[in-house]
Amino acid sequence: MSQPQGDTAGTAADVLEDLRGHLPEECLITDPTRLAAYDCDGLAAYRVQPALVVLTDTPEYVRRAVQACAAHRVPFVARGSGTGLSGGALPHADGVLLVTSRLRTLHEISAADQRAVVDPGVINLQVSKAANPEGYYFAPDPSSQQICSIGGNVAENSGGAHCLKYGFTANHVLALDVVTPEGEEVTLGTRAPDAPGYDLVGAFVGSEGTLGVATGVTVRLVRLPQEVRTILAGFEDTDQAGAATSAIIASGIVPAAIEIMDALAIEAAEAAVSCGYPEGAGAVLVVELDGPAQEVAHEFDAVEQICHTEGCFELRVATDAADRAAIWKGRKSAFAAVGRISPDYIVQDGVVPRTALPQVLRRMTEISAEKGVRVANVFHAGDGNLHPLVLFDGSVEGETERAEEVSGAILDLCLEHGGSITGEHGVGADKAKHMPKMFTADDLDTQQMVRCAFDPDGIANPGKVYPTPRLCGERPGRHTGPHPLQAQGLAEIF
């Protein structure tokens, strides 16, 4: 799949020439064989080989690389661990890929003020492991938390199973050291909460690398709960599991996490990790309760009663870390596990109001049957964040196109029910074409104006998030003929 490429003035060779002498040669990759290793992120359906890869061992390397790109108006894309699922870190063919995964210093864990200061390449789970001895952890926990980086979490505003109670990455980032697209080093936010003025940290988190590159992140740590209970409940179908979810939330309980997997997702997880979920279940519900012991005990009694009332035929309870890990093993492995039952798959990410889940799931089943495309469902039920896994075989003519059609129809369904085209995976290259379905032209222009305020030349991750590179960085002056992207219908000048 090709992606639109932005306007450039100099070339990556100019950037390379500038960086030689300032960065070690081993940090500058131009060999085509080695470049191929960076041609995609976690969304492998999109592949673009970058012109130059820069391995940034220090924030100074990031600054020098961005300054060189700015000097020559060469596009750049920042990449952490490369686990993103929307093509947000897809390279630019004429640009520079800045790899921050070697920036892995965990500078500070402070129990006294519940803060951690980390490099962007630090792995998500490492923050919690470092903070656990002090009685704290980092709450955002995307399924890829064993390999995804904090910098990537910041770019995509990642969530995870526990964001229902604890919020997304944006709720846990207090300050950012950033290299702007013009190469300036700035600090956004403060270690203290509620910094005065515009919420620039809030603007940056979730901006998908379009407003600059984070080189340092100060995050909030959360105290480990006194008690945790994880419940696994088996139901005949997703309607029953969805009804139990709605009843639990309606009772006033806010679980730390509440997840649903349907029969096909369970089949995949069993094939991959033998998770031992209730035999014959058409859906399983995973509910995690945490907090003071007495409160958790009270909530557990209520959840148990609700599950049985809504048709649960088997209920298990984990009370220690090993049992909890066993229950979560199937859920956390679900995305990769579908590779056991299908050669190819699309991980979709959409959101609907929780109360619309039954209607949306039934319609998704109908769409799947009409198109002859299997869809496995895994979702954060508590906040209506769907992760349908659209299964297909790319080697069979027409299957890829049908799978993409189903994937797009699911997003349309989310919007019809008042939802969103993404919950936590971002827009990236994959969903930019869907943005006009959710926002008006004026909405998109307003968002572009914010982007242009940070990046007037449009060199930071161009071609992502918005449906066309609307060329906010076009310099005034005489031009010969239409812009190539405009002529191709890929861009518009405004």
Coordinates of C-alpha atoms in Angstrom, one line a residue:
M1 CA 0.0 0.0 0.0
S2 CA 1.5 3.3 -1.0
Q3 CA 1.4 6.4 1.2
P4 CA 1.4 10.0 0.2
Q5 CA 4.8 11.6 0.7
G6 CA 5.3 15.3 1.7
D7 CA 7.1 18.1 0.0
T8 CA 10.9 18.1 0.4
A9 CA 13.7 20.5 -0.5
G10 CA 17.0 18.9 0.4
T11 CA 17.6 15.1 0.6
A12 CA 18.5 12.6 3.2
A13 CA 22.0 12.5 1.7
D14 CA 22.3 16.2 2.8
V15 CA 21.2 15.2 6.3
L16 CA 23.7 12.3 6.4
E17 CA 26.5 14.7 5.4
D18 CA 25.6 17.1 8.2
L19 CA 25.5 14.3 10.8
R20 CA 28.8 12.7 9.9
G21 CA 31.4 13.9 12.3
H22 CA 28.8 14.5 15.0
L23 CA 27.3 11.0 15.3
P24 CA 29.2 7.7 15.2
E25 CA 29.1 6.0 11.8
E26 CA 27.4 2.9 13.4
C27 CA 24.4 5.1 14.3
L28 CA 23.9 6.1 10.6
I29 CA 22.3 3.3 8.5
T30 CA 22.2 3.6 4.7
D31 CA 22.7 0.0 3.7
P32 CA 19.5 -1.2 1.9
T33 CA 19.6 -4.6 3.6
R34 CA 19.7 -3.0 7.0
L35 CA 17.2 -0.3 6.1
A36 CA 14.7 -3.1 5.2
A37 CA 14.5 -4.0 8.9
Y38 CA 12.9 -0.7 9.5
D39 CA 10.4 -0.6 6.7
C40 CA 7.3 -1.0 8.9
D41 CA 6.0 -0.9 12.4
G42 CA 3.5 -3.3 14.0
L43 CA 1.2 -2.8 11.0
A44 CA 3.1 -4.8 8.5
A45 CA 0.6 -4.3 5.7
Y46 CA 2.2 -0.9 5.1
R47 CA 5.9 -0.9 4.1
V48 CA 8.2 2.0 3.1
Q49 CA 12.0 1.8 3.2
P50 CA 13.4 5.0 4.7
A51 CA 16.3 6.8 3.0
L52 CA 18.3 7.0 6.2
V53 CA 18.0 5.5 9.7
V54 CA 19.6 7.4 12.7
L55 CA 20.0 5.4 15.9
T56 CA 19.8 8.0 18.6
D57 CA 21.8 7.0 21.6
T58 CA 21.5 10.4 23.4
P59 CA 19.0 13.3 23.3
E60 CA 21.8 15.3 21.7
Y61 CA 21.8 12.9 18.7
V62 CA 18.0 13.5 18.4
R63 CA 18.5 17.3 18.5
R64 CA 21.3 17.2 15.9
A65 CA 19.3 14.9 13.6
V66 CA 16.1 17.0 13.8
Q67 CA 18.1 20.2 13.2
A68 CA 19.7 18.7 10.1
C69 CA 16.3 17.6 8.8
A70 CA 14.9 21.1 9.5
A71 CA 17.8 22.8 7.8
H72 CA 17.2 20.8 4.6
R73 CA 13.4 20.5 5.0
V74 CA 13.7 16.7 4.9
P75 CA 10.8 14.8 6.6
F76 CA 11.5 12.7 9.6
V77 CA 9.6 10.0 11.5
A78 CA 10.3 9.0 15.1
R79 CA 10.1 5.3 16.1
G80 CA 10.4 3.6 19.5
S81 CA 10.0 -0.2 19.7
G82 CA 8.0 -0.3 16.4
T83 CA 5.0 -2.0 18.0
G84 CA 2.3 0.5 16.8
L85 CA -0.7 -0.9 15.0
S86 CA -1.8 2.1 12.9
G87 CA 1.3 2.7 10.8
G88 CA 2.2 5.8 12.9
A89 CA 5.9 5.0 12.7
L90 CA 5.8 4.1 9.0
P91 CA 8.9 5.7 7.4
H92 CA 9.0 8.3 4.7
A93 CA 10.7 7.1 1.5
D94 CA 12.7 10.3 1.1
G95 CA 13.1 10.9 4.8
V96 CA 14.9 10.0 8.0
L97 CA 13.8 7.5 10.6
L98 CA 14.9 8.5 14.1
V99 CA 15.0 5.4 16.2
T100 CA 14.8 6.2 20.0
S101 CA 14.8 2.6 21.3
R102 CA 18.4 2.9 22.5
L103 CA 17.5 5.7 24.8
R104 CA 16.7 3.4 27.8
T105 CA 17.9 5.1 30.9
L106 CA 15.5 5.1 33.8
H107 CA 16.7 8.2 35.5
E108 CA 14.6 8.3 38.7
I109 CA 12.0 6.5 40.7
S110 CA 10.7 8.7 43.5
A111 CA 8.2 7.2 45.9
A112 CA 8.2 10.4 47.9
D113 CA 6.3 12.3 45.2
Q114 CA 5.1 9.4 43.1
R115 CA 7.1 10.3 40.0
A116 CA 9.4 8.5 37.5
V117 CA 11.7 10.2 35.0
V118 CA 12.6 8.0 32.0
D119 CA 14.0 8.1 28.5
P120 CA 11.5 7.5 25.7
G121 CA 13.0 4.1 24.8
V122 CA 12.4 2.6 28.3
I123 CA 10.0 -0.3 28.0
N124 CA 6.6 0.2 29.6
L125 CA 6.8 -2.8 32.0
Q126 CA 10.3 -1.8 33.2
V127 CA 8.9 1.3 34.9
S128 CA 6.5 -0.8 37.0
K129 CA 9.2 -3.4 37.8
A130 CA 11.5 -0.6 39.0
A131 CA 8.7 1.0 41.0
N132 CA 7.2 -2.1 42.6
P133 CA 9.8 -2.4 45.4
E134 CA 8.8 1.1 46.5
G135 CA 5.1 0.1 46.5
Y136 CA 4.1 1.8 43.2
Y137 CA 3.6 1.0 39.5
F138 CA 2.9 2.7 36.1
A139 CA -0.8 2.3 35.4
P140 CA -1.1 2.4 31.5
D141 CA -0.6 -1.2 30.4
P142 CA -1.1 -1.8 26.7
S143 CA -1.1 -5.5 25.6
S144 CA 2.4 -5.0 24.3
Q145 CA 3.7 -3.6 27.6
Q146 CA 6.6 -6.1 27.7
I147 CA 8.1 -4.6 24.5
C148 CA 6.5 -1.2 23.8
S149 CA 8.3 2.0 24.8
I150 CA 7.2 4.9 26.9
G151 CA 7.9 7.2 24.0
G152 CA 5.5 5.2 21.8
N153 CA 2.9 5.3 24.6
V154 CA 3.2 9.1 24.6
A155 CA 2.9 9.4 20.8
E156 CA -0.2 7.2 20.7
N157 CA -1.7 8.0 24.1
S158 CA -1.8 4.3 24.8
G159 CA -4.3 2.8 27.2
G160 CA -4.6 -0.9 28.0
A161 CA -6.9 -3.1 30.0
H162 CA -6.7 -1.0 33.2
C163 CA -7.4 2.4 31.6
L164 CA -11.1 2.1 32.5
K165 CA -10.3 3.0 36.1
Y166 CA -6.9 4.6 35.8
G167 CA -7.0 6.5 32.5
F168 CA -4.8 6.7 29.4
T169 CA -1.2 7.7 29.1
A170 CA -2.3 11.4 28.9
N171 CA -3.5 11.1 32.5
H172 CA -0.1 10.0 33.7
V173 CA 2.4 12.2 31.9
L174 CA 3.3 15.4 33.8
A175 CA 6.3 16.8 31.8
L176 CA 8.1 16.2 28.5
D177 CA 11.5 17.1 27.2
V178 CA 10.9 17.6 23.5
V179 CA 12.9 18.4 20.4
T180 CA 10.6 20.5 18.2
P181 CA 10.4 20.0 14.4
E182 CA 12.7 23.1 14.1
G183 CA 15.3 21.5 16.4
E184 CA 14.7 23.5 19.5
E185 CA 14.9 21.7 22.9
V186 CA 11.9 22.7 25.1
T187 CA 10.3 21.3 28.3
L188 CA 6.5 21.1 28.4
G189 CA 4.7 20.8 31.8
T190 CA 6.2 20.5 35.2
R191 CA 6.8 17.8 37.8
A192 CA 4.0 19.4 39.8
P193 CA 0.4 18.9 38.7
D194 CA -1.8 21.4 36.9
A195 CA 0.8 23.7 35.3
P196 CA -0.7 27.1 34.4
G197 CA -1.3 28.1 30.8
Y198 CA -2.3 26.0 27.8
D199 CA -2.0 22.3 28.2
L200 CA 0.8 21.7 25.8
V201 CA 1.6 18.3 27.4
G202 CA -2.0 17.3 26.6
A203 CA -1.6 18.5 23.0
F204 CA 1.7 16.6 22.6
V205 CA 0.5 13.3 24.1
G206 CA -1.3 11.4 21.3
S207 CA -0.1 13.7 18.6
E208 CA 1.5 10.7 16.9
G209 CA 4.9 12.2 16.3
T210 CA 3.6 15.2 14.4
L211 CA 4.6 17.9 16.9
G212 CA 8.2 16.8 17.7
V213 CA 10.2 14.1 19.4
A214 CA 10.1 13.4 23.1
T215 CA 13.5 12.8 24.7
G216 CA 12.5 12.7 28.3
V217 CA 9.2 11.8 30.1
T218 CA 8.1 12.5 33.7
V219 CA 5.3 10.2 34.6
R220 CA 3.0 9.7 37.6
L221 CA 3.3 6.5 39.6
V222 CA 0.2 4.9 41.3
R223 CA 0.3 3.1 44.6
L224 CA 0.0 -0.7 44.5
P225 CA -3.5 -1.7 45.7
Q226 CA -3.9 -3.5 49.0
E227 CA -6.0 -6.2 47.4
V228 CA -6.5 -7.5 43.9
R229 CA -9.0 -10.1 42.7
T230 CA -9.3 -11.3 39.1
I231 CA -12.4 -13.1 38.0
L232 CA -12.8 -15.3 34.9
A233 CA -16.5 -15.9 34.0
G234 CA -17.7 -18.2 31.1
F235 CA -20.9 -17.3 29.2
E236 CA -22.8 -18.8 26.3
D237 CA -22.4 -15.8 24.1
T238 CA -21.2 -12.1 24.0
D239 CA -24.7 -10.8 24.7
Q240 CA -24.7 -12.4 28.1
A241 CA -21.1 -11.2 28.8
G242 CA -22.1 -7.7 27.6
A243 CA -25.2 -7.7 29.8
A244 CA -23.0 -8.6 32.8
T245 CA -20.6 -5.8 32.0
S246 CA -23.4 -3.2 31.8
A247 CA -24.9 -4.5 35.1
I248 CA -21.6 -4.3 36.9
I249 CA -21.0 -0.7 35.8
A250 CA -24.6 0.2 36.5
S251 CA -24.2 -1.1 40.1
G252 CA -21.6 1.7 40.7
I253 CA -18.6 -0.6 40.6
V254 CA -15.6 0.6 38.6
P255 CA -13.4 -2.4 38.0
A256 CA -9.7 -1.9 37.4
A257 CA -10.4 -3.9 34.2
I258 CA -13.3 -5.6 32.5
E259 CA -12.6 -7.5 29.2
I260 CA -14.5 -9.7 26.9
M261 CA -13.2 -12.3 24.4
D262 CA -15.6 -14.2 22.0
A263 CA -15.4 -17.8 20.9
L264 CA -13.0 -17.3 18.0
A265 CA -10.6 -15.2 20.1
I266 CA -10.7 -17.9 22.8
E267 CA -10.0 -20.6 20.2
A268 CA -6.9 -18.6 19.0
A269 CA -5.7 -18.1 22.6
E270 CA -6.1 -21.7 23.5
A271 CA -4.1 -22.7 20.3
A272 CA -1.3 -20.3 21.2
V273 CA -0.9 -20.4 25.0
S274 CA -3.3 -23.2 26.3
C275 CA -4.9 -20.7 28.7
G276 CA -7.5 -23.2 29.9
Y277 CA -10.5 -21.0 29.7
P278 CA -14.0 -22.5 30.4
E279 CA -14.7 -25.2 27.9
G280 CA -17.5 -24.5 25.5
A281 CA -17.7 -20.8 26.4
G282 CA -19.1 -18.6 23.6
A283 CA -17.5 -15.6 25.5
V284 CA -15.4 -15.1 28.6
L285 CA -15.5 -12.0 30.9
V286 CA -12.3 -11.0 32.8
V287 CA -13.0 -8.7 35.7
E288 CA -10.3 -7.3 37.9
L289 CA -11.1 -5.5 41.2
D290 CA -8.5 -3.7 43.2
G291 CA -8.3 -1.4 46.2
P292 CA -8.7 -1.6 50.0
A293 CA -9.4 -5.3 51.0
Q294 CA -12.8 -4.7 52.5
E295 CA -14.0 -2.7 49.4
V296 CA -12.7 -5.4 47.0
A297 CA -14.5 -8.2 49.1
H298 CA -17.8 -6.2 48.9
E299 CA -17.4 -5.6 45.1
F300 CA -16.5 -9.2 44.5
D301 CA -19.7 -10.5 46.1
A302 CA -21.7 -8.1 43.9
V303 CA -19.9 -9.1 40.7
E304 CA -20.2 -12.8 41.4
Q305 CA -24.0 -12.4 41.9
I306 CA -24.4 -10.3 38.7
C307 CA -22.4 -12.8 36.6
H308 CA -24.6 -15.7 37.8
T309 CA -27.8 -13.7 37.2
E310 CA -26.7 -12.9 33.6
G311 CA -26.0 -16.6 32.8
C312 CA -22.5 -17.3 33.8
F313 CA -22.0 -21.1 33.8
E314 CA -18.4 -21.2 35.3
L315 CA -16.6 -18.7 37.5
R316 CA -13.0 -18.8 38.7
V317 CA -11.2 -16.4 41.0
A318 CA -7.5 -15.6 41.2
T319 CA -6.2 -14.4 44.5
D320 CA -2.5 -14.4 43.9
A321 CA -0.1 -13.2 41.3
A322 CA 0.4 -16.6 39.6
D323 CA -3.4 -17.2 39.2
R324 CA -3.9 -13.7 37.9
A325 CA -1.1 -14.2 35.3
A326 CA -2.7 -17.4 34.2
I327 CA -6.1 -15.7 33.6
W328 CA -4.5 -12.7 31.8
K329 CA -2.2 -15.0 29.7
G330 CA -5.0 -15.7 27.2
R331 CA -6.2 -12.1 27.0
K332 CA -2.8 -10.6 26.6
S333 CA -1.8 -13.0 23.9
A334 CA -5.0 -12.7 21.9
F335 CA -3.7 -10.4 19.1
A336 CA -0.7 -12.5 18.3
A337 CA -2.6 -15.7 18.9
V338 CA -4.9 -15.3 16.0
G339 CA -1.8 -16.0 13.8
R340 CA -2.4 -19.6 14.9
I341 CA -5.8 -19.8 13.2
S342 CA -5.3 -17.4 10.3
P343 CA -2.3 -16.5 8.0
D344 CA -3.1 -12.8 8.0
Y345 CA -5.3 -10.5 10.2
I346 CA -6.1 -6.9 10.7
V347 CA -6.2 -5.6 14.3
Q348 CA -9.0 -3.0 14.2
D349 CA -9.5 -0.4 17.0
G350 CA -12.8 1.4 17.4
V351 CA -15.0 2.7 20.2
V352 CA -18.7 2.7 20.9
P353 CA -20.8 3.8 23.9
R354 CA -20.8 0.8 26.2
T355 CA -24.6 0.6 26.0
A356 CA -24.4 0.1 22.2
L357 CA -22.1 -3.0 22.5
P358 CA -24.9 -5.6 22.0
Q359 CA -26.2 -4.0 18.8
V360 CA -22.8 -3.3 17.4
L361 CA -21.6 -6.9 18.1
R362 CA -24.7 -8.4 16.4
R363 CA -24.2 -6.2 13.4
M364 CA -20.5 -7.1 13.2
T365 CA -21.5 -10.8 13.1
E366 CA -23.9 -10.1 10.2
I367 CA -21.2 -8.2 8.3
S368 CA -18.8 -11.0 8.8
A369 CA -21.3 -13.5 7.5
E370 CA -22.3 -11.3 4.5
K371 CA -18.7 -10.9 3.4
G372 CA -17.5 -14.4 4.3
V373 CA -14.7 -12.9 6.5
R374 CA -14.2 -14.2 10.0
V375 CA -13.9 -11.7 12.8
A376 CA -12.6 -12.5 16.3
N377 CA -13.5 -10.1 19.0
V378 CA -11.4 -8.9 22.0
F379 CA -12.4 -5.7 23.7
H380 CA -12.1 -3.5 26.7
A381 CA -15.8 -3.9 27.5
G382 CA -15.9 -1.3 30.3
D383 CA -15.3 1.6 28.0
G384 CA -16.6 0.2 24.8
N385 CA -13.2 -0.1 23.1
L386 CA -13.5 -2.8 20.4
H387 CA -10.5 -4.7 19.0
P388 CA -12.0 -6.8 16.2
L389 CA -9.4 -9.1 14.6
V390 CA -10.3 -9.5 10.9
L391 CA -8.9 -12.8 9.6
F392 CA -7.9 -13.5 6.0
D393 CA -5.4 -15.2 3.8
G394 CA -3.5 -12.6 1.7
S395 CA -2.4 -15.3 -0.7
V396 CA -6.0 -15.9 -1.9
E397 CA -7.1 -13.4 -4.5
G398 CA -9.7 -10.9 -3.2
E399 CA -9.4 -11.9 0.5
T400 CA -7.3 -8.9 1.4
E401 CA -9.7 -6.5 -0.2
R402 CA -12.7 -8.1 1.5
A403 CA -11.0 -8.0 4.9
E404 CA -10.2 -4.3 4.4
E405 CA -13.8 -3.7 3.4
V406 CA -15.0 -5.4 6.6
S407 CA -12.5 -3.5 8.7
G408 CA -13.7 -0.2 7.3
A409 CA -17.4 -1.2 7.7
I410 CA -16.7 -1.9 11.4
L411 CA -15.4 1.7 11.8
D412 CA -18.5 3.0 10.0
L413 CA -20.6 1.0 12.5
C414 CA -18.7 2.6 15.4
L415 CA -19.4 6.1 14.0
E416 CA -23.1 5.3 13.4
H417 CA -23.5 4.5 17.1
G418 CA -21.8 7.7 18.3
G419 CA -18.3 6.2 18.7
S420 CA -14.8 6.9 17.4
I421 CA -12.5 5.4 14.7
T422 CA -9.8 4.8 17.3
G423 CA -9.6 4.1 21.0
E424 CA -5.9 3.7 21.7
H425 CA -4.0 2.6 18.6
G426 CA -4.0 6.0 16.9
V427 CA -4.9 7.1 13.4
G428 CA -1.4 6.9 11.8
A429 CA -1.3 5.9 8.1
D430 CA -4.1 3.4 8.4
K431 CA -7.1 5.5 9.4
A432 CA -6.3 8.9 8.0
K433 CA -8.8 8.3 5.2
H434 CA -11.5 7.8 7.8
M435 CA -11.0 11.2 9.6
P436 CA -13.4 13.1 7.3
K437 CA -16.2 10.7 8.4
M438 CA -15.7 11.8 12.0
F439 CA -14.7 15.5 11.6
T440 CA -15.9 18.3 9.3
A441 CA -13.6 20.1 7.0
D442 CA -13.5 23.0 9.4
D443 CA -12.6 20.6 12.3
L444 CA -9.7 19.1 10.3
D445 CA -8.4 22.5 9.2
T446 CA -8.4 23.7 12.8
Q447 CA -6.5 20.7 13.9
Q448 CA -4.0 21.3 11.0
M449 CA -3.5 24.8 12.2
V450 CA -2.4 23.5 15.6
R451 CA 0.0 21.1 13.8
C452 CA 1.4 23.9 11.7
A453 CA 2.0 26.0 14.8
F454 CA 4.5 23.4 16.0
D455 CA 5.7 22.3 12.6
P456 CA 5.4 25.1 9.9
D457 CA 7.4 23.1 7.3
G458 CA 5.4 20.0 7.8
I459 CA 8.4 17.7 8.2
A460 CA 7.4 15.8 11.4
N461 CA 5.8 12.5 10.4
P462 CA 4.0 13.9 7.3
G463 CA 1.2 11.9 5.7
K464 CA -0.1 10.6 9.0
V465 CA -3.3 11.3 10.9
Y466 CA -4.9 13.6 8.3
P467 CA -6.3 12.3 5.0
T468 CA -4.1 14.4 2.8
P469 CA -0.8 16.2 3.3
R470 CA -2.6 19.6 3.1
L471 CA 0.8 21.2 2.7
C472 CA 0.6 23.7 5.5
G473 CA 4.4 24.0 5.1
E474 CA 4.2 25.1 1.5
R475 CA 6.4 28.1 1.2
P476 CA 5.0 31.1 -0.7
G477 CA 6.6 32.0 -4.1
R478 CA 6.7 31.0 -7.7
H479 CA 6.0 27.4 -8.6
T480 CA 6.1 25.7 -11.9
G481 CA 2.9 23.7 -12.6
P482 CA 0.8 22.0 -10.0
H483 CA 2.4 20.4 -7.0
P484 CA 2.9 16.7 -7.8
L485 CA 0.8 15.6 -4.9
Q486 CA -1.9 18.0 -5.8
A487 CA -1.9 16.7 -9.4
Q488 CA -2.2 13.1 -8.1
G489 CA -5.2 14.1 -5.9
L490 CA -3.2 13.3 -2.8
A491 CA -3.0 16.8 -1.4
E492 CA -4.7 20.2 -1.4
I493 CA -3.2 23.6 -0.8
F494 CA -5.3 25.9 1.5

